[in-house]
Short mmCIF file of C-alpha atoms in Angstrom, two decimals:
data_model
loop_
_atom_site.label_atom_id
_atom_site.label_comp_id
_atom_site.label_asym_id
_atom_site.label_seq_id
_atom_site.Cartn_x
_atom_site.Cartn_y
_atom_site.Cartn_z
CA MET B 1 -117.94 18.91 -85.45
CA VAL B 2 -114.90 16.67 -84.99
CA GLY B 3 -112.55 17.13 -82.06
CA THR B 4 -108.88 16.62 -82.91
CA PRO B 5 -105.67 16.36 -80.82
CA ILE B 6 -104.37 19.46 -79.06
CA GLY B 7 -100.81 18.21 -79.40
CA ASN B 8 -100.17 14.48 -79.24
CA LEU B 9 -101.57 12.95 -82.44
CA GLU B 10 -102.41 9.74 -80.57
CA ASP B 11 -105.21 11.62 -78.77
CA ILE B 12 -107.69 10.98 -81.56
CA THR B 13 -110.78 8.82 -81.12
CA ILE B 14 -111.58 5.76 -83.23
CA ARG B 15 -114.89 7.37 -84.18
CA ALA B 16 -113.19 10.58 -85.32
CA LEU B 17 -110.80 8.64 -87.55
CA ARG B 18 -113.64 6.63 -89.07
CA LEU B 19 -115.75 9.69 -89.82
CA LEU B 20 -112.85 11.68 -91.26
CA GLY B 21 -112.33 8.78 -93.64
CA GLU B 22 -116.03 8.59 -94.59
CA VAL B 23 -117.02 12.24 -95.17
CA ASP B 24 -116.92 13.89 -98.59
CA LEU B 25 -115.10 17.01 -97.42
CA ILE B 26 -113.12 18.20 -94.40
CA ALA B 27 -113.31 21.92 -93.57
CA CYS B 28 -110.12 22.93 -91.74
CA GLU B 29 -108.95 26.00 -89.90
CA ASP B 30 -105.59 25.44 -91.62
CA THR B 31 -105.43 22.74 -94.31
CA ARG B 32 -101.66 22.39 -93.89
CA HIS B 33 -102.01 21.70 -90.18
CA THR B 34 -104.80 19.14 -90.66
CA ALA B 35 -102.80 17.45 -93.43
CA LYS B 36 -100.29 16.25 -90.83
CA LEU B 37 -103.03 14.45 -88.91
CA LEU B 38 -104.57 12.96 -92.04
CA GLN B 39 -101.20 11.77 -93.33
CA ARG B 40 -100.41 10.17 -89.97
CA TYR B 41 -103.49 7.96 -90.27
CA GLY B 42 -103.53 7.44 -94.03
CA ILE B 43 -106.69 9.44 -94.67
CA HIS B 44 -106.99 10.90 -98.17
CA LYS B 45 -109.86 13.37 -98.41
CA GLU B 46 -110.61 16.70 -100.01
CA THR B 47 -109.97 19.58 -97.61
CA ILE B 48 -111.03 23.22 -97.70
CA SER B 49 -110.04 26.18 -95.53
CA TYR B 50 -112.49 27.53 -92.97
CA HIS B 51 -111.05 30.21 -90.70
CA GLU B 52 -111.94 33.51 -89.06
CA HIS B 53 -111.18 35.52 -92.19
CA ASN B 54 -113.42 33.57 -94.60
CA GLU B 55 -115.96 32.14 -92.14
CA ALA B 56 -118.97 34.15 -93.32
CA ALA B 57 -118.64 33.39 -97.05
CA ARG B 58 -117.40 29.83 -96.55
CA SER B 59 -120.33 28.95 -94.27
CA VAL B 60 -122.78 29.71 -97.07
CA GLU B 61 -120.71 27.65 -99.52
CA LEU B 62 -120.55 24.67 -97.16
CA VAL B 63 -124.28 24.77 -96.42
CA MET B 64 -124.99 24.70 -100.16
CA ARG B 65 -122.90 21.56 -100.48
CA LEU B 66 -124.63 20.01 -97.48
CA GLU B 67 -128.03 20.69 -99.03
CA GLU B 68 -126.81 18.91 -102.15
CA GLY B 69 -126.20 15.82 -100.04
CA ALA B 70 -122.53 16.10 -99.08
CA GLN B 71 -121.27 15.01 -95.67
CA ILE B 72 -118.80 17.47 -94.19
CA ALA B 73 -116.53 17.34 -91.14
CA LEU B 74 -115.37 20.57 -89.50
CA VAL B 75 -112.09 20.53 -87.58
CA SER B 76 -110.00 23.26 -85.97
CA ASP B 77 -106.22 23.26 -85.70
CA ALA B 78 -106.47 21.70 -82.25
CA GLY B 79 -109.23 20.59 -79.91
CA THR B 80 -112.95 21.07 -80.35
CA PRO B 81 -114.30 23.40 -83.06
CA LEU B 82 -116.03 26.61 -81.85
CA ILE B 83 -114.18 26.65 -78.51
CA SER B 84 -112.24 29.89 -79.13
CA ASP B 85 -112.11 28.73 -82.76
CA PRO B 86 -114.24 29.28 -85.89
CA GLY B 87 -117.47 27.37 -86.47
CA TYR B 88 -120.31 29.32 -84.87
CA ARG B 89 -121.54 30.83 -88.14
CA LEU B 90 -121.64 27.45 -89.83
CA VAL B 91 -123.49 25.73 -86.99
CA SER B 92 -126.02 28.55 -86.74
CA LEU B 93 -126.67 28.51 -90.47
CA CYS B 94 -127.02 24.72 -90.52
CA LEU B 95 -129.58 24.76 -87.71
CA GLU B 96 -131.44 27.60 -89.41
CA ARG B 97 -131.66 25.45 -92.57
CA GLN B 98 -132.58 22.36 -90.49
CA ILE B 99 -129.37 20.54 -91.35
CA PRO B 100 -128.32 18.12 -88.57
CA VAL B 101 -125.15 19.03 -86.67
CA ILE B 102 -123.43 16.13 -84.93
CA PRO B 103 -120.76 16.49 -82.21
CA VAL B 104 -117.82 14.11 -82.28
CA PRO B 105 -116.16 14.76 -78.90
CA GLY B 106 -112.42 15.01 -78.56
CA PRO B 107 -109.58 16.71 -76.68
CA SER B 108 -109.99 20.10 -75.03
CA ALA B 109 -107.21 22.13 -73.43
CA VAL B 110 -109.74 23.54 -70.94
CA ILE B 111 -110.81 20.17 -69.58
CA ALA B 112 -107.33 18.62 -69.72
CA ALA B 113 -105.80 21.50 -67.75
CA LEU B 114 -108.64 21.66 -65.26
CA ALA B 115 -108.43 17.93 -64.52
CA VAL B 116 -104.83 18.14 -63.28
CA SER B 117 -104.83 21.69 -61.89
CA GLY B 118 -105.66 20.82 -58.31
CA LEU B 119 -108.15 23.70 -58.32
CA PRO B 120 -111.91 23.30 -57.65
CA ALA B 121 -113.47 21.76 -60.76
CA ASN B 122 -117.07 21.12 -59.73
CA GLU B 123 -117.88 24.57 -61.16
CA PHE B 124 -115.73 26.72 -63.41
CA LEU B 125 -115.96 29.66 -65.79
CA PHE B 126 -114.28 29.54 -69.20
CA VAL B 127 -113.69 33.00 -70.65
CA GLY B 128 -111.55 32.16 -73.69
CA PHE B 129 -109.09 34.90 -74.69
CA LEU B 130 -109.20 38.18 -72.79
CA PRO B 131 -109.08 41.39 -74.86
CA SER B 132 -105.59 42.15 -76.14
CA ARG B 133 -105.79 45.87 -75.34
CA SER B 134 -104.82 46.66 -71.75
CA VAL B 135 -107.79 48.90 -70.88
CA ALA B 136 -110.34 46.39 -72.17
CA ARG B 137 -108.49 43.50 -70.53
CA ARG B 138 -108.49 45.20 -67.12
CA LYS B 139 -112.18 45.99 -67.48
CA ALA B 140 -112.92 42.35 -68.28
CA LEU B 141 -110.91 41.18 -65.26
CA GLN B 142 -112.65 43.69 -63.02
CA GLY B 143 -115.92 42.10 -64.06
CA LEU B 144 -114.56 38.79 -62.73
CA ALA B 145 -113.43 40.20 -59.37
CA LYS B 146 -116.39 38.72 -57.46
CA GLU B 147 -116.18 35.36 -59.25
CA ASN B 148 -115.76 32.48 -56.78
CA ARG B 149 -115.48 29.70 -59.35
CA THR B 150 -112.25 28.59 -60.99
CA ILE B 151 -111.60 30.85 -63.99
CA VAL B 152 -110.07 29.30 -67.12
CA LEU B 153 -108.67 31.36 -69.96
CA TYR B 154 -106.31 31.20 -72.91
CA GLU B 155 -103.45 33.63 -73.46
CA ALA B 156 -100.69 34.29 -75.95
CA PRO B 157 -97.11 33.98 -74.60
CA HIS B 158 -96.19 37.59 -75.40
CA ARG B 159 -99.12 38.90 -73.31
CA LEU B 160 -98.73 36.53 -70.37
CA VAL B 161 -96.84 38.92 -68.05
CA GLU B 162 -99.31 41.75 -68.66
CA THR B 163 -102.29 39.47 -68.11
CA LEU B 164 -100.94 38.03 -64.85
CA SER B 165 -100.10 41.52 -63.61
CA ASP B 166 -103.58 42.81 -64.43
CA ALA B 167 -105.18 39.72 -62.90
CA LEU B 168 -103.22 40.16 -59.66
CA GLU B 169 -104.31 43.79 -59.45
CA ARG B 170 -107.99 43.09 -60.22
CA LEU B 171 -108.57 39.63 -58.71
CA GLY B 172 -106.13 39.49 -55.84
CA ARG B 173 -103.53 36.92 -54.89
CA ARG B 174 -105.38 33.75 -55.94
CA PRO B 175 -104.05 30.20 -56.42
CA THR B 176 -103.14 29.81 -60.08
CA VAL B 177 -101.90 27.24 -62.58
CA ILE B 178 -100.27 27.97 -65.93
CA ALA B 179 -100.61 24.96 -68.24
CA ARG B 180 -98.22 25.09 -71.18
CA GLU B 181 -98.01 22.89 -74.28
CA ILE B 182 -100.53 20.34 -72.97
CA THR B 183 -99.91 16.80 -74.36
CA LYS B 184 -96.86 18.02 -76.29
CA LEU B 185 -93.17 17.26 -75.81
CA HIS B 186 -92.54 20.27 -73.55
CA GLU B 187 -95.73 20.00 -71.49
CA GLU B 188 -95.39 21.96 -68.25
CA PHE B 189 -97.57 23.00 -65.33
CA LEU B 190 -96.54 25.98 -63.20
CA ARG B 191 -98.31 26.21 -59.85
CA GLY B 192 -98.40 28.94 -57.23
CA ASP B 193 -100.43 32.10 -56.82
CA LEU B 194 -100.74 35.05 -59.18
CA ALA B 195 -97.93 36.99 -57.50
CA GLU B 196 -95.51 34.06 -57.46
CA LEU B 197 -96.19 33.06 -61.05
CA LEU B 198 -95.90 36.64 -62.25
CA VAL B 199 -92.37 36.77 -60.86
CA ARG B 200 -91.50 33.37 -62.39
CA VAL B 201 -92.59 34.28 -65.92
CA GLN B 202 -90.88 37.68 -65.66
CA GLN B 203 -87.63 35.89 -64.88
CA ARG B 204 -88.15 33.01 -67.33
CA PRO B 205 -90.57 33.78 -70.19
CA VAL B 206 -92.64 30.83 -71.37
CA ARG B 207 -93.58 29.84 -74.91
CA GLY B 208 -96.21 27.78 -76.62
CA GLU B 209 -99.94 27.27 -76.15
CA ILE B 210 -100.97 28.57 -72.72
CA THR B 211 -104.02 27.94 -70.55
CA ILE B 212 -104.35 29.88 -67.28
CA LEU B 213 -106.48 28.61 -64.40
CA ILE B 214 -107.23 30.98 -61.53
CA GLY B 215 -108.80 29.52 -58.40
CA PRO B 216 -111.21 31.08 -55.90
CA PRO B 217 -109.77 33.67 -53.50
CA SER B 218 -108.18 32.38 -50.30
CA PRO B 219 -108.94 33.83 -46.84
CA GLY B 220 -106.87 36.96 -46.29
CA ALA B 221 -105.97 37.19 -49.99
CA GLU B 222 -107.26 40.75 -50.35
CA LYS B 223 -105.00 42.11 -47.64
CA LEU B 224 -102.01 40.17 -48.94
CA THR B 225 -102.62 41.43 -52.48
CA LYS B 226 -102.51 45.05 -51.38
CA LEU B 227 -99.16 44.39 -49.75
CA CYS B 228 -97.80 42.64 -52.85
CA VAL B 229 -98.78 45.30 -55.37
CA ALA B 230 -97.35 48.11 -53.24
CA PRO B 231 -93.89 49.30 -54.40
CA LEU B 232 -91.19 47.26 -52.70
CA PRO B 233 -89.33 50.25 -51.16
CA GLU B 234 -92.60 51.52 -49.70
CA ARG B 235 -93.43 48.08 -48.30
CA LEU B 236 -89.97 47.78 -46.76
CA GLU B 237 -90.40 51.03 -44.84
CA GLN B 238 -93.83 49.89 -43.67
CA ILE B 239 -92.49 46.57 -42.35
CA MET B 240 -89.60 48.28 -40.58
CA ARG B 241 -92.04 50.61 -38.78
CA GLU B 242 -94.63 47.98 -37.91
CA LYS B 243 -92.29 45.12 -36.98
CA GLN B 244 -89.49 47.24 -35.52
CA VAL B 245 -86.90 45.32 -37.53
CA ASP B 246 -83.87 46.37 -39.58
CA ARG B 247 -83.83 46.65 -43.37
CA LYS B 248 -82.32 43.19 -43.86
CA ALA B 249 -85.08 41.47 -41.88
CA ALA B 250 -87.74 43.60 -43.55
CA LEU B 251 -86.48 42.57 -46.99
CA LYS B 252 -86.73 38.91 -46.02
CA LEU B 253 -90.34 39.35 -44.89
CA ALA B 254 -91.30 41.33 -48.01
CA ALA B 255 -89.72 38.68 -50.22
CA ARG B 256 -91.76 35.96 -48.53
CA GLU B 257 -94.99 37.92 -49.09
CA ARG B 258 -94.26 38.18 -52.79
CA GLY B 259 -93.13 34.61 -53.34
CA LEU B 260 -89.55 35.74 -54.00
CA THR B 261 -86.17 34.66 -52.72
CA LYS B 262 -84.29 37.28 -50.74
CA ARG B 263 -81.84 37.67 -53.64
CA GLU B 264 -84.69 38.19 -56.14
CA ALA B 265 -86.28 40.82 -53.88
CA TYR B 266 -82.95 42.60 -53.55
CA LYS B 267 -82.54 42.73 -57.35
CA GLN B 268 -86.06 44.08 -57.66
CA LEU B 269 -85.29 46.71 -55.05
CA LEU B 270 -82.16 47.81 -56.95
CA SER B 271 -84.16 48.10 -60.16
CA GLY B 272 -86.65 50.40 -58.44
CA GLY B 273 -89.38 47.75 -57.92
#
């Protein structure tokens, strides 16, 4: 199991390069993707596809070749095989047939993002990709509502807004980091809380490979979350009654609660937010 770069092709270990050059066959999630890495380092080896759609049949084929004496390296498109990538069937079958499985550690988006997040890292929970369907996703997040460790997950760009919105509703206003395109040219880390980052990605959609890190709840987060998910017009009226202030001052306070500028809150109010 050979870990490969998650972006920058220089993030490859000397051991990984040596073994990729020594094995008889390299099983790849996408042979075209792996070819770029092999070409970069002048490695000329037979490759074969191994992905989620052919994993069951290909695992049997690869085990047969292993039993015949072949040495095979498994790589994913990026990072460590099996971590939200194919490979589990092959490893299980190898162990069942008493074929040694050797880890060759390498890059991981989870660990890289966690290391620079600024969130507690002594304990964390990696949940991979949440369900794509909204009902199942909300149910999964509800199951994490009492989690006090840092939660790490992957998400596709086109579902990011929905996921952040569901997370805010189910988990509360927690400190959060969105890590985008780690080790690549457009690497970016967005920091704030779930409410603030939700507004940011609504205004400026992000692209690329995304890792989301959600920290433990802060004191008073539950109360603040209820205020943030309430409709803005309703919250304005509440502030005006409780604080005895005019609409202008109430809008400023509501904007601060939600991590918005006063102008952004006003636009949201006009749009019926």
